[in-house]
Coordinates of C-alpha atoms in Angstrom, one line a residue:
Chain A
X271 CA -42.2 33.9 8.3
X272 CA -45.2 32.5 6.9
X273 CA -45.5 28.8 5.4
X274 CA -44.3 29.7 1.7
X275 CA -41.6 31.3 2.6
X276 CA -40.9 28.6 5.2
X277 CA -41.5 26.5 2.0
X278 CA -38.7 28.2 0.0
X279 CA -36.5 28.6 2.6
X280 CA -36.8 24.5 2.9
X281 CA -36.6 24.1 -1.4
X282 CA -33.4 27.0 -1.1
X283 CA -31.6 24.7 1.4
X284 CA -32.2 22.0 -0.2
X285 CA -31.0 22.6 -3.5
X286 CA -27.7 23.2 -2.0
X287 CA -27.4 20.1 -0.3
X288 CA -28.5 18.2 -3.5
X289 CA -26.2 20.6 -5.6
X290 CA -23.2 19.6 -2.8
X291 CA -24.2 15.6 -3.6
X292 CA -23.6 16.6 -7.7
X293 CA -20.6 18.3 -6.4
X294 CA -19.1 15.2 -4.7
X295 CA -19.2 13.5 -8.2
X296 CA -17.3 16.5 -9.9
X297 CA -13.7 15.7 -7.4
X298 CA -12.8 12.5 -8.8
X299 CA -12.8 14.3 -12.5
X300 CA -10.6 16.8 -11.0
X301 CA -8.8 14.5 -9.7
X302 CA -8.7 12.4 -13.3
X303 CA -7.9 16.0 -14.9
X304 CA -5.6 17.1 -12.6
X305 CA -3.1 14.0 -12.7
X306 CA -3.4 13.5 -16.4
X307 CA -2.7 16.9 -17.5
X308 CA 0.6 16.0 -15.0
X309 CA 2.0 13.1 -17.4
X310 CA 3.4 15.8 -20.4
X311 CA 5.2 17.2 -17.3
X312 CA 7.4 14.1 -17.0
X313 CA 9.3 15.5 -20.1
X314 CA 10.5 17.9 -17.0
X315 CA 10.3 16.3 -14.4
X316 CA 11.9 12.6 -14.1
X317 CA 14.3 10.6 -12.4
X318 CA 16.8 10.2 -16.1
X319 CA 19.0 13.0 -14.9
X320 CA 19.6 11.5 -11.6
X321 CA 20.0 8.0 -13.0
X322 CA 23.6 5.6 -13.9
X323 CA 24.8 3.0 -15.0
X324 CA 24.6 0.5 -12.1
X325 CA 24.7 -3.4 -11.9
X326 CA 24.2 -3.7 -8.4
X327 CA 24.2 -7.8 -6.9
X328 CA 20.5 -8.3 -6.9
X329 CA 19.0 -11.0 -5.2
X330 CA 15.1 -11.8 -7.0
X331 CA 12.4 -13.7 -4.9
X332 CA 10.1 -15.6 -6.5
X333 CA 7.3 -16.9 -4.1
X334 CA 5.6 -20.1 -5.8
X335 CA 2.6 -22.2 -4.4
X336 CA 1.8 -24.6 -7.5
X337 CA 3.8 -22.9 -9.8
X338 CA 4.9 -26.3 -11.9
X339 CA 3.9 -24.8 -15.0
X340 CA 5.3 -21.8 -15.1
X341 CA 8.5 -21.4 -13.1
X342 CA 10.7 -23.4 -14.9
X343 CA 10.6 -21.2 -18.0
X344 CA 9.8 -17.8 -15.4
X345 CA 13.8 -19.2 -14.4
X346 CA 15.0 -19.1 -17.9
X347 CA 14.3 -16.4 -18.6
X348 CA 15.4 -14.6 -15.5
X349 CA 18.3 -16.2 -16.5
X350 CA 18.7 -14.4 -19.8
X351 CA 18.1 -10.9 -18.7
X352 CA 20.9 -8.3 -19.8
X353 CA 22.5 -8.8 -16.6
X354 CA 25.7 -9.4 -14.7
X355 CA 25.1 -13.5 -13.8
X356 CA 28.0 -13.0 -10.8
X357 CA 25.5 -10.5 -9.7
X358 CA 22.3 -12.1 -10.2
X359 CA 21.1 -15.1 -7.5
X360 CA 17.6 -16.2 -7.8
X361 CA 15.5 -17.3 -4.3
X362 CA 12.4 -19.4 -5.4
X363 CA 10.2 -20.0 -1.9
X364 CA 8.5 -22.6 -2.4
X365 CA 5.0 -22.1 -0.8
X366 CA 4.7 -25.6 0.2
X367 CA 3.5 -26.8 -3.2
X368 CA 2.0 -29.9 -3.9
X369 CA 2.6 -29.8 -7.8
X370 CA 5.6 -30.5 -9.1
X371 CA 7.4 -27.2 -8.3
X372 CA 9.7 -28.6 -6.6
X373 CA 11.1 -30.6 -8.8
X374 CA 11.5 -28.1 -11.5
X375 CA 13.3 -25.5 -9.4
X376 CA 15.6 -28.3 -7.9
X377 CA 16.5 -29.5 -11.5
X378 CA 16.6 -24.9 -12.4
X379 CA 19.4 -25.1 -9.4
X380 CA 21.2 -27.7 -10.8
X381 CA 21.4 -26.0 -14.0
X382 CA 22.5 -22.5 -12.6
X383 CA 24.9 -23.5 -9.9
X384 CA 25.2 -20.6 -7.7
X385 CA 22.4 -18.5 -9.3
X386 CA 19.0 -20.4 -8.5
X387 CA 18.1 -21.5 -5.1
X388 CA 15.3 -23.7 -3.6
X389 CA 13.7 -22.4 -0.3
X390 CA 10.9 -24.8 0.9
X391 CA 8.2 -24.0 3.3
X392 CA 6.9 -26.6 4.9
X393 CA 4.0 -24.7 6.0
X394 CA 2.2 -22.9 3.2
X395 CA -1.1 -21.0 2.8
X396 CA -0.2 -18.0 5.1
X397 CA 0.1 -15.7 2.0
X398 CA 2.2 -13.8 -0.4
X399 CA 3.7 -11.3 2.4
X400 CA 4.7 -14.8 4.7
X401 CA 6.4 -16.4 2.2
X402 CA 8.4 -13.6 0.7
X403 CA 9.3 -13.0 4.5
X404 CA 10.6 -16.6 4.2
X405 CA 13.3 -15.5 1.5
X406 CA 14.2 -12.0 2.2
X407 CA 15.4 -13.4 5.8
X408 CA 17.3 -15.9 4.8
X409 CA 18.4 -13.2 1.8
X410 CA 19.8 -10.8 4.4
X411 CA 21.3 -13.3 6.3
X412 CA 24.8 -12.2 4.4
X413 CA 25.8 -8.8 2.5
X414 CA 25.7 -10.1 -0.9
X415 CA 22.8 -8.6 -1.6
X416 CA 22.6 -5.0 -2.9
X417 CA 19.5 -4.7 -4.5
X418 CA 15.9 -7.0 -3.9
X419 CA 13.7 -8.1 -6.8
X420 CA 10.1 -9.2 -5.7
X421 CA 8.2 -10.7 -8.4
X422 CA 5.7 -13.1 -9.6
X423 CA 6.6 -16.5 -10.8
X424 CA 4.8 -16.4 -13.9
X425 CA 5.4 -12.5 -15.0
X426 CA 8.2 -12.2 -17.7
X427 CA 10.6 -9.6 -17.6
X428 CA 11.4 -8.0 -20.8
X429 CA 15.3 -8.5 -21.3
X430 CA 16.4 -5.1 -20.8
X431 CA 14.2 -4.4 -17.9
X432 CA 16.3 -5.1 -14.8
X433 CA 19.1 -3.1 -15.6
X434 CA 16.4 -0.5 -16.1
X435 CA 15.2 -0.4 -12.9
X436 CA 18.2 -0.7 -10.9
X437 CA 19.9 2.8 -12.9
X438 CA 17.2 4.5 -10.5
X439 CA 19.5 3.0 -7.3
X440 CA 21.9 4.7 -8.6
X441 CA 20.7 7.5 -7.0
X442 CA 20.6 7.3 -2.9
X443 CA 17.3 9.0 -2.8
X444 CA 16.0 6.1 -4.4
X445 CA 14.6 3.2 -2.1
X446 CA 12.2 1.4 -4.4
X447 CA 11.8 1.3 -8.7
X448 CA 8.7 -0.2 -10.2
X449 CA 8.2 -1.2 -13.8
X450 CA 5.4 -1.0 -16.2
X451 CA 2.9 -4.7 -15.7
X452 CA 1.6 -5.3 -19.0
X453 CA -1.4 -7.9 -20.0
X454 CA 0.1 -10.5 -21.4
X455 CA -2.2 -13.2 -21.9
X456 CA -1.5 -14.4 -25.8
X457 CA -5.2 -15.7 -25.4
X458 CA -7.1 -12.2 -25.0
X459 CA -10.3 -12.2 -24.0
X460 CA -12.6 -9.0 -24.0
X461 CA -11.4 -8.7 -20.0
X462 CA -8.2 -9.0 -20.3
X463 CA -8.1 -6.6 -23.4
X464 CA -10.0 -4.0 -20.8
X465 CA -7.2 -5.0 -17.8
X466 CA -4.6 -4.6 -20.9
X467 CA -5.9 -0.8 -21.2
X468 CA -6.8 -0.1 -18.1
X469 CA -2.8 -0.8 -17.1
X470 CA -2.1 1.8 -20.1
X471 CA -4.0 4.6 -18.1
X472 CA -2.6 3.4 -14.6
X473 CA 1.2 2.7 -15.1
X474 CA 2.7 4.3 -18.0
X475 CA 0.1 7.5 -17.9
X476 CA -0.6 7.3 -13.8
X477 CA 2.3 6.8 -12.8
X478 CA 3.7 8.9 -14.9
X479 CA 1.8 11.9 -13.0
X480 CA 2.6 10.1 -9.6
X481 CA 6.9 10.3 -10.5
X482 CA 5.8 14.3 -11.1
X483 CA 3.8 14.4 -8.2
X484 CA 6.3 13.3 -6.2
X485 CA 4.4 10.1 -4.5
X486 CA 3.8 6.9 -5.9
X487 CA 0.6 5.0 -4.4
X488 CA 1.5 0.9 -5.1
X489 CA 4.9 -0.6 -6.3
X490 CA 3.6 -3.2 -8.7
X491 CA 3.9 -6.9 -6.2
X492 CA 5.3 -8.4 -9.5
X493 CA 7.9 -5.8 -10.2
X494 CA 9.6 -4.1 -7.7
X495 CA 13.3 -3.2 -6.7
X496 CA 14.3 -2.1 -3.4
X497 CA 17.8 -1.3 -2.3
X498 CA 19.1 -3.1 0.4
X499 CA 19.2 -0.1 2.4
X500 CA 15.3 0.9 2.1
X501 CA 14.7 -2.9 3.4
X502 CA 16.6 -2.7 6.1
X503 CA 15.1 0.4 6.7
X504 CA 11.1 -0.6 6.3
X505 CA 12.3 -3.2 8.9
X506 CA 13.6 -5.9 6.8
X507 CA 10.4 -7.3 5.9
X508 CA 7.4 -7.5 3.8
X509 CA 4.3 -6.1 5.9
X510 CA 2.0 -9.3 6.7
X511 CA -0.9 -7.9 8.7
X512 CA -3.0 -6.7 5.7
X513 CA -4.0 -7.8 2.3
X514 CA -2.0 -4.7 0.9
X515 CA 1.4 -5.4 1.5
X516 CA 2.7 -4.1 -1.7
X517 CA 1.0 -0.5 -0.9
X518 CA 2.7 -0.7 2.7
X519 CA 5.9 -1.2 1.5
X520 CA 5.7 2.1 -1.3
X521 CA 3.9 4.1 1.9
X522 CA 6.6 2.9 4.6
X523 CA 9.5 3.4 1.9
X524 CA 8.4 6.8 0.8
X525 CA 7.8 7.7 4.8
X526 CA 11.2 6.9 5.6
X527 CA 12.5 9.7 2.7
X528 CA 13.3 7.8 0.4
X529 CA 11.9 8.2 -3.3
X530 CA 9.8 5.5 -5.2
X531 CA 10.4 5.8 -9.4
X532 CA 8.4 4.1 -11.8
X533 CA 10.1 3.3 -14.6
X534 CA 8.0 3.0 -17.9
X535 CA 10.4 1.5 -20.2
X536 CA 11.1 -1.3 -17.8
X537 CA 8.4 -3.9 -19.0
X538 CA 6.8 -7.2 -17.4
X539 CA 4.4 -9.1 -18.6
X540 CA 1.7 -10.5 -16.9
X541 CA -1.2 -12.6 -17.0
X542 CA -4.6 -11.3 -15.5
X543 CA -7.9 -12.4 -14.9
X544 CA -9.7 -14.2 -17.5
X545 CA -13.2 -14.3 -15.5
X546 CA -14.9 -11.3 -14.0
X547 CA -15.4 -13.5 -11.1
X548 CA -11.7 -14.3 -10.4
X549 CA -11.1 -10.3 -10.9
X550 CA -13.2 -9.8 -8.8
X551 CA -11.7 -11.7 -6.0
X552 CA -7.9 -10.1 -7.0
X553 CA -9.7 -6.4 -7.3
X554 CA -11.5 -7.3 -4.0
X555 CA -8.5 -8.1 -2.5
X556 CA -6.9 -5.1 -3.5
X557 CA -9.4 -2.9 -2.4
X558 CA -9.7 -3.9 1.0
X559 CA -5.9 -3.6 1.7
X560 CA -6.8 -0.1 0.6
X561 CA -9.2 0.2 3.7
X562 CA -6.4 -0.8 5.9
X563 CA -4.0 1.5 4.0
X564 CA -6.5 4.6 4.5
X565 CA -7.1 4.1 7.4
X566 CA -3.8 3.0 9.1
X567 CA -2.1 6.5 7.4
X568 CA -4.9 8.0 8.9
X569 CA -2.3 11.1 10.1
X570 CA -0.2 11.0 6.8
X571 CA -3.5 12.4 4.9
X572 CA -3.8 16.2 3.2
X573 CA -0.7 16.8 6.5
X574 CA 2.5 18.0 3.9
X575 CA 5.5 17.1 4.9
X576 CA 9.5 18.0 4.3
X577 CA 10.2 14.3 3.9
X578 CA 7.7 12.4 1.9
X579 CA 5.1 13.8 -0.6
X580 CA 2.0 11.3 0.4
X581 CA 0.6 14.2 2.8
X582 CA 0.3 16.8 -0.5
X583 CA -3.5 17.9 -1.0
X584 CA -2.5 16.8 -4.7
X585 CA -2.0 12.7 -3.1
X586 CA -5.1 12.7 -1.0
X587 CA -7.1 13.8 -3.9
X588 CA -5.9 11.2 -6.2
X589 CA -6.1 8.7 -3.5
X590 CA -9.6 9.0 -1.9
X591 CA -10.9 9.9 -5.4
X592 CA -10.2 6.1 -6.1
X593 CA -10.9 5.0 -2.9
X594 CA -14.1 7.1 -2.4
X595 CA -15.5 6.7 -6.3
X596 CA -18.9 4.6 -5.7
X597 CA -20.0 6.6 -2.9
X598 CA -19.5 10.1 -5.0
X599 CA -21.3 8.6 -8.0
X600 CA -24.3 7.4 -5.9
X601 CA -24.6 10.9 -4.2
X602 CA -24.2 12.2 -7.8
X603 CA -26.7 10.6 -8.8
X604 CA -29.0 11.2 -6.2
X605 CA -28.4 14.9 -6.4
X606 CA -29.3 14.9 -10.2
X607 CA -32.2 13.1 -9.5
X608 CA -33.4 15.3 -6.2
X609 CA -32.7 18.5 -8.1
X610 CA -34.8 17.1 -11.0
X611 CA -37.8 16.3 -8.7
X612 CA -37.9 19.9 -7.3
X613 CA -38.0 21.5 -11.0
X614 CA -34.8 23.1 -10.0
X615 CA -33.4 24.3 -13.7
X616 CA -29.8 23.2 -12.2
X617 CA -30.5 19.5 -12.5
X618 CA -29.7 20.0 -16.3
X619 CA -26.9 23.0 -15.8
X620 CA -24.8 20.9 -13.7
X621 CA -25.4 17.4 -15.3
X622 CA -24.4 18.6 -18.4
X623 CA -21.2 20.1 -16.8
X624 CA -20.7 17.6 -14.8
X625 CA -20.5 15.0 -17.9
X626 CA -19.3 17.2 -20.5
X627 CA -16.1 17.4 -17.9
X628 CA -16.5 14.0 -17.7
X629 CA -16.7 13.1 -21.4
X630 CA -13.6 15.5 -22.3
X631 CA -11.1 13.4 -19.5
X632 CA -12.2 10.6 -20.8
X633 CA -11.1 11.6 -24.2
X634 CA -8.1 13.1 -23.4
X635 CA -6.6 10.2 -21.5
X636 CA -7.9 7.7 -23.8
X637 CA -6.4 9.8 -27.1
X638 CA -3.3 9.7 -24.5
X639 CA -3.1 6.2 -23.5
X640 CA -3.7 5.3 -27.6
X641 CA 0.1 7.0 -28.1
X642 CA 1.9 5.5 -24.8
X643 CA 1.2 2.2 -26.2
X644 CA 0.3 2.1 -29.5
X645 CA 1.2 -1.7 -30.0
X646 CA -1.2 -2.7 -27.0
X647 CA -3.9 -0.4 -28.2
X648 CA -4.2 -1.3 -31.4
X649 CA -5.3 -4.6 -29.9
X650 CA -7.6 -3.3 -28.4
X651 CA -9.0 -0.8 -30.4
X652 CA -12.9 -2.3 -29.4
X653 CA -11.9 -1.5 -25.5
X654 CA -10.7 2.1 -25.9
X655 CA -13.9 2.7 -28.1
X656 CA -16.0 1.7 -25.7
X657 CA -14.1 2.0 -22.1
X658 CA -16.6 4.1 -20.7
X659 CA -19.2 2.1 -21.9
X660 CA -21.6 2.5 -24.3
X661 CA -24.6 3.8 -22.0
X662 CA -22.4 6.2 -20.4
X663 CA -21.0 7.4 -23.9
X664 CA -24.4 7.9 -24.9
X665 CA -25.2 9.6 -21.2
X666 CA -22.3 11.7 -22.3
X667 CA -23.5 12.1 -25.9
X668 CA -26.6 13.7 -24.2
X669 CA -24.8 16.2 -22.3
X670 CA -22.3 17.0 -24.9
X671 CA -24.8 17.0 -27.6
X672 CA -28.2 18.3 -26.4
X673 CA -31.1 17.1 -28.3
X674 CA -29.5 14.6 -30.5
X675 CA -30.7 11.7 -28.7
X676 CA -34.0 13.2 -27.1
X677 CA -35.2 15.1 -30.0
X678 CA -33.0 14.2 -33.1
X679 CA -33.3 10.8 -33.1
X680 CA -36.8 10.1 -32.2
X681 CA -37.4 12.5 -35.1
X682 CA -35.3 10.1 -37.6
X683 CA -38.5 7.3 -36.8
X684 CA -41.2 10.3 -37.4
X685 CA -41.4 10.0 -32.8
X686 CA -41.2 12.6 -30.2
X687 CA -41.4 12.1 -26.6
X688 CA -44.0 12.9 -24.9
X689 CA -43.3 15.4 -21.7
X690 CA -43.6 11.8 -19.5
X691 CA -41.5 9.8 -21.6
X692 CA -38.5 13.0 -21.6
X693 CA -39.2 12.8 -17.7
X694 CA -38.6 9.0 -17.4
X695 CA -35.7 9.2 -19.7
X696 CA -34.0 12.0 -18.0
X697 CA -34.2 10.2 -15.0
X698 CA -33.0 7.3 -16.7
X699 CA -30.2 9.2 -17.6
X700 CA -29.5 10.7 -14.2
X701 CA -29.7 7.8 -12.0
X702 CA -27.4 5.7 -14.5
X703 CA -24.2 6.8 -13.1
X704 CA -24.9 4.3 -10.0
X705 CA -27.3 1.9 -11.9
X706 CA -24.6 0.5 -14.2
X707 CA -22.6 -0.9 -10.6
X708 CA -25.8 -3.3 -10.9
X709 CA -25.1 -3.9 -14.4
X710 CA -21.3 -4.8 -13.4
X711 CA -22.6 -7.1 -10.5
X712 CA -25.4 -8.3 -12.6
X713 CA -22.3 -9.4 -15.5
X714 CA -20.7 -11.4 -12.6
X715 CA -23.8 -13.2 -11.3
X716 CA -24.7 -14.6 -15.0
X717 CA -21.3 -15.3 -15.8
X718 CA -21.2 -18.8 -15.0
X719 CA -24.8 -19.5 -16.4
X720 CA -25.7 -20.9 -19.9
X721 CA -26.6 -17.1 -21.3
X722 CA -23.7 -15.7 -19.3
X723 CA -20.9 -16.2 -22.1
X724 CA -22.9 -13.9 -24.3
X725 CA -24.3 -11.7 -21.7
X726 CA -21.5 -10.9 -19.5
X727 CA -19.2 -9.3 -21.8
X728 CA -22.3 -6.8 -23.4
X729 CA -23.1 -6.1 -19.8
X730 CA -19.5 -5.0 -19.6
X731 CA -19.3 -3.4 -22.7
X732 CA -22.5 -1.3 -22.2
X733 CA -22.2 -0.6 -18.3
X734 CA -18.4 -0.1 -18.5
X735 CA -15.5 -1.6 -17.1
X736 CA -14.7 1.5 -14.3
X737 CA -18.2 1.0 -13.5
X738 CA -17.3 -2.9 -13.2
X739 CA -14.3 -1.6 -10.9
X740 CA -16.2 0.6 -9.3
X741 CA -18.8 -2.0 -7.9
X742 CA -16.1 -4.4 -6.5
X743 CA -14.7 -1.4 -4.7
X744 CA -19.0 -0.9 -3.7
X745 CA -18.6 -4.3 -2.3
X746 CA -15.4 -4.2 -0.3
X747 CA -17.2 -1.2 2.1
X748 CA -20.2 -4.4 2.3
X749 CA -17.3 -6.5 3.6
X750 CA -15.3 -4.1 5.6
X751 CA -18.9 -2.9 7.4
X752 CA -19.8 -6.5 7.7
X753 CA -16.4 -7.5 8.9
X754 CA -16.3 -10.5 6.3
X755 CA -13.1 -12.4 7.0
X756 CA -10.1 -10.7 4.9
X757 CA -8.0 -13.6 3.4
X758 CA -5.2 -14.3 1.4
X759 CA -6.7 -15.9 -1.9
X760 CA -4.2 -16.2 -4.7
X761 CA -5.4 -15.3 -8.5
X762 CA -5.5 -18.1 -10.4
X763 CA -2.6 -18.4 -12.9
X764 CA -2.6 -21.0 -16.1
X765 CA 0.9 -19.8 -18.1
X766 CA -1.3 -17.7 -20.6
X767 CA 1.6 -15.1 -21.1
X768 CA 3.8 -14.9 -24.0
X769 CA 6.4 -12.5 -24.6
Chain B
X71 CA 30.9 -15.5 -13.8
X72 CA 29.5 -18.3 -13.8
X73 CA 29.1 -20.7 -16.7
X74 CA 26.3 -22.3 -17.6
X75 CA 24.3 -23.0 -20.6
X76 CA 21.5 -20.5 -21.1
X77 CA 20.9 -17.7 -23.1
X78 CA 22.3 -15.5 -21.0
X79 CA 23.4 -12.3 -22.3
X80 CA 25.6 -9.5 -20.8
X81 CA 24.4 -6.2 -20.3
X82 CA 26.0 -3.4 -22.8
X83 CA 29.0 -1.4 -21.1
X84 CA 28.8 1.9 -19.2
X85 CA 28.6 4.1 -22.2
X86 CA 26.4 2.2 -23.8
X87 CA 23.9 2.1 -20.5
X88 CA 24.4 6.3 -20.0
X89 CA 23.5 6.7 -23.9
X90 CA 20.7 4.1 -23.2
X91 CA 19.7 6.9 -19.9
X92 CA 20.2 9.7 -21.8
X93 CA 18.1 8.7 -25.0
X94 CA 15.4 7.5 -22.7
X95 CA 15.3 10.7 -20.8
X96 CA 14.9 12.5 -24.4
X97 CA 12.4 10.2 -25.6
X98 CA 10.3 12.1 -22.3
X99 CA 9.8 15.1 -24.4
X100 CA 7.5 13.2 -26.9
X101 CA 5.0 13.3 -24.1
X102 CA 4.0 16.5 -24.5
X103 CA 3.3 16.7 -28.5
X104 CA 1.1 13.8 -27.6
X105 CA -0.9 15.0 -25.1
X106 CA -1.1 18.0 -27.3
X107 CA -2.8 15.9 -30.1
X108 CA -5.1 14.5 -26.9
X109 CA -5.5 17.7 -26.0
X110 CA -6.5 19.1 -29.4
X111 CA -9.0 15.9 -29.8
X112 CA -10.8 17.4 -26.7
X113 CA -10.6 20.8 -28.3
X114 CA -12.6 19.4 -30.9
X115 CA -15.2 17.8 -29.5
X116 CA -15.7 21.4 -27.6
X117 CA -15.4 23.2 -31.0
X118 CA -18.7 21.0 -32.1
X119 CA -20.0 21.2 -29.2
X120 CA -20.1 25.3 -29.4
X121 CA -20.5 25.7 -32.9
X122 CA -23.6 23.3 -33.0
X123 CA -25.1 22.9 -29.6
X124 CA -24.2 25.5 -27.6

């Protein structure tokens, strides 16, 4: 073999590899294609036909640390749901607050004898998991209970939603029922209007697919309804060794045998983050209980089983997809620019696959999530416009749409690029995938400056919120590799909701 | 029952709840005229996409 065929042999090899790194970013579209084209199915495949009427006695735990402003209207409203009051007791832990929580739930119990209880902790600060633990032993103490309800003190529960979660327990397959959390802030900012669509596309669409699927990945910690028997049967408790105890619970329920429904006409509102530093801290959170998760189900992974659906290749897809996002779009990129540096005519074939594929899931779920919700969507109509964000729309418009900004543009202001300038903007256009993470960290850094106000929503706007997810999931593999200290640290809450 | 003053409201009886089920369970089926409409928006961003670019 003599050095230029060496030489090709070396290029040959190499484009593969590069073409494998382009390939990596193609399985979480897939995976995006494959679970949203699953949501029409539910029109087959859902848990109506299996559900009754049923009232079962349901005992609702409210953990509180500081909750003064909130809880005492969270209680009366709890109160009001469409429910059976004989059959209805509420369990407020307090989390050894230091407002004036106490006082309001002591005052709540005195006027709904029999239905609101006071549980104090003396000791707070452990976290969510430790003081829910606090209530559900006391809770299963006797057999009243039939049915738990583990919530947030500030979300509010439509009237009508209990009732339709607890039809699902009906049915003895059943162990757990999540509802629908919807952004409820009445004060919308441009983040909570992205959080507000971004739970379109992940309850009523995604877990949609997940109730076809057959697996749900995460009862929602504000809104979800076990049966006394799946407690009992996940060991009576709420899992306090990780930050993802809500996760644990839907794995360790679903392991067990029993089903977990989501049920998207059952509707909570909720207030989210406000700041993209304090989502941050929440999504942070969440994202390094996922480590734990992954890597504590390590043998549950792409293994099917009889009993539980969470080992189907259809799971593990969805799942690592999620979990693995960052890393695919760096290798993406890296393979779109590698292929471009070697004059390999693939760099353009399989970028403009890749984001024409790209650009028509995106479509599709948005044009999707526009008709689950119309009344949310219409508010905001700015966010589904421009949830991508705008570079990446225009990164699309470029695969989609060859020439119109390269050639067709340019040409509107009498321009043309130069063979340097097309060079530098294709590579602009390649490596953007994992440049607008830094766009998203960038947003947070400035946030809290003078400028930041202005600057950090158009960072978000034009870098994307998933890219804006996608770097706080980046920065929980720093942590995890660094073995940062993984603690409890509660989102901020200021009574923002309104029903 | 307890009494107290809120504004507490019983659920709807047994009939009404399985007509509540069973109209939920139909209201399913407009999923899939609307992810044809999502589907046919796709379709037309592929039908410019052929017709003009391709």
């Amino acid at each position: 073999m003599n050095i230029t065929d060496a030489g090709a042999v070396v290029v040959g090899v190499l484009t593969v590899v590069l073409l494998i790194f382009v390939g990596t970013g193609a399985i979480p579209v897939i995976s995006a294609a494959y679970s949203f084209l699953a949501i029409p199915l539910h029109a087959f495949r859902n848990h109506y036909a299996k559900a009754k009427p049923y009232l079962p006695r349901v005992a609702i735990v409210i953990p509180a640390w500081n909750e003064g402003a909130v809880i005492g209207a969270s209680i009366d409203r709890l109160m009001a749901l469409e429910y059976p009051l004989d059959s209805l007791r509420l369990y407020v832990v307090d989390d050894a607050s230091t407002d004036n929580t106490p006082d309001v739930v002591r005052a709540k119990a005195e006027q709904y004898p029999g239905n609101v209880f006071h549980l104090r902790r003396e000791k707070g600060g452990e976290g969510k998991a430790h003081t829910l633990n606090h209530g559900i032993r006391l809770i299963l103490e006797d057999d009243w209970m039939e049915a738990l309800l583990i919530m947030d003190a500030d979300v509010i529960y439509s009237p009508n939603s209990l009732r339709r979660m607890t039809r699902h327990l009906a049915d003895p397959e059943v162990g757990a029922v999540s509802a629908y959390i919807r952004e409820g802030s009445r004060d919308k900012n441009y983040l909570t209007r992205f959080i507000a669509l971004e739970y379109v596309l992940s309850q009523p669409a995604a877990r949609r697919a997940q109730n076809v699927l057959g697996a749900q990945a995460c009862l929602a910690g504000g809104a979800q309804l076990h049966s006394r028997e799946n407690l009992l049967a996940i060991g009576g408790r709420i899992d306090t060794s990780s930050l993802a105890e809500d996760t644990i619970t839907t794995f360790e329920t679903q392991l067990n045998g029993r089903k977990v429904v989501f049920e998207p006409l059952a509707v909570v509102l909720a207030e989210e983050p406000g700041s993209i530093d304090a989502l941050w801290k929440q999504r942070l959170r969440w994202a390094r209980g996922n480590v734990t998760v992954t890597a504590r189900y390590r043998r549950v992974w792409f293994r099917p089983s009889r009993v539980h659906k969470l080992g189907s290749v259809s799971f593990g897809l969805v799942w690592f997809s999620l979990w693995l996002l960052p890393i695919a779009m760096v290798l993406s990129s890296i393979g779109l620019v590698g292929l471009l540096l070697l004059q390999s005519d693939a760099a353009t074939v399989v970028f403009r696959a890749m984001w024409i594929s790209v650009a028509c899931v995106f479509a599709f779920t948005l044009a999707l999530a526009v008709q689950l919700d119309p009344e949310l969507t219409r508010k905001t109509w700015r966010e589904v416009l421009t949830f991508p964000g705008i570079l990446s729309m225009l990164v699309m418009l470029t695969a989609f749409f060859p020439g119109v900004l390269l050639e067709w543009l340019p040409s509107l202001f009498g321009l043309r690029l130069t063979e340097d300038g097309a060079f530098g903007v294709t590579l602009s256009i390649y490596v953007w995938i994992s440049v607008s993470m830094l766009g998203a960290w960038l947003a947070r850094k400035v946030e809290k400056t003078a400028i930041g106000r202005v600057l950090s929503p158009a960072l978000i706007y034009l870098v994307g919120y998933g890219s804006l997810l996608c770097a706080i999931t980046f920065d929980s593999y720093i942590k995890e590799l660094r073995g940062a200290e993984a603690k409890w640290d509660k989102t901020e809450k200021t009574g923002r909701v309104t029903a | 029952m307890t009494n107290h003053d809120s504004a507490h409201a019983d659920p709807p009886g047994d009939v009404f709840l399985q007509e509540e089920i069973d109209r939920n369970r139909a209201g399913e089926w407009m999923l899939l005229p609307q992810a044809a409409i999502a589907l046919a928006f796709v379709g037309v961003l592929i039908a410019l996409h052929q017709i003009f670019f391709a």
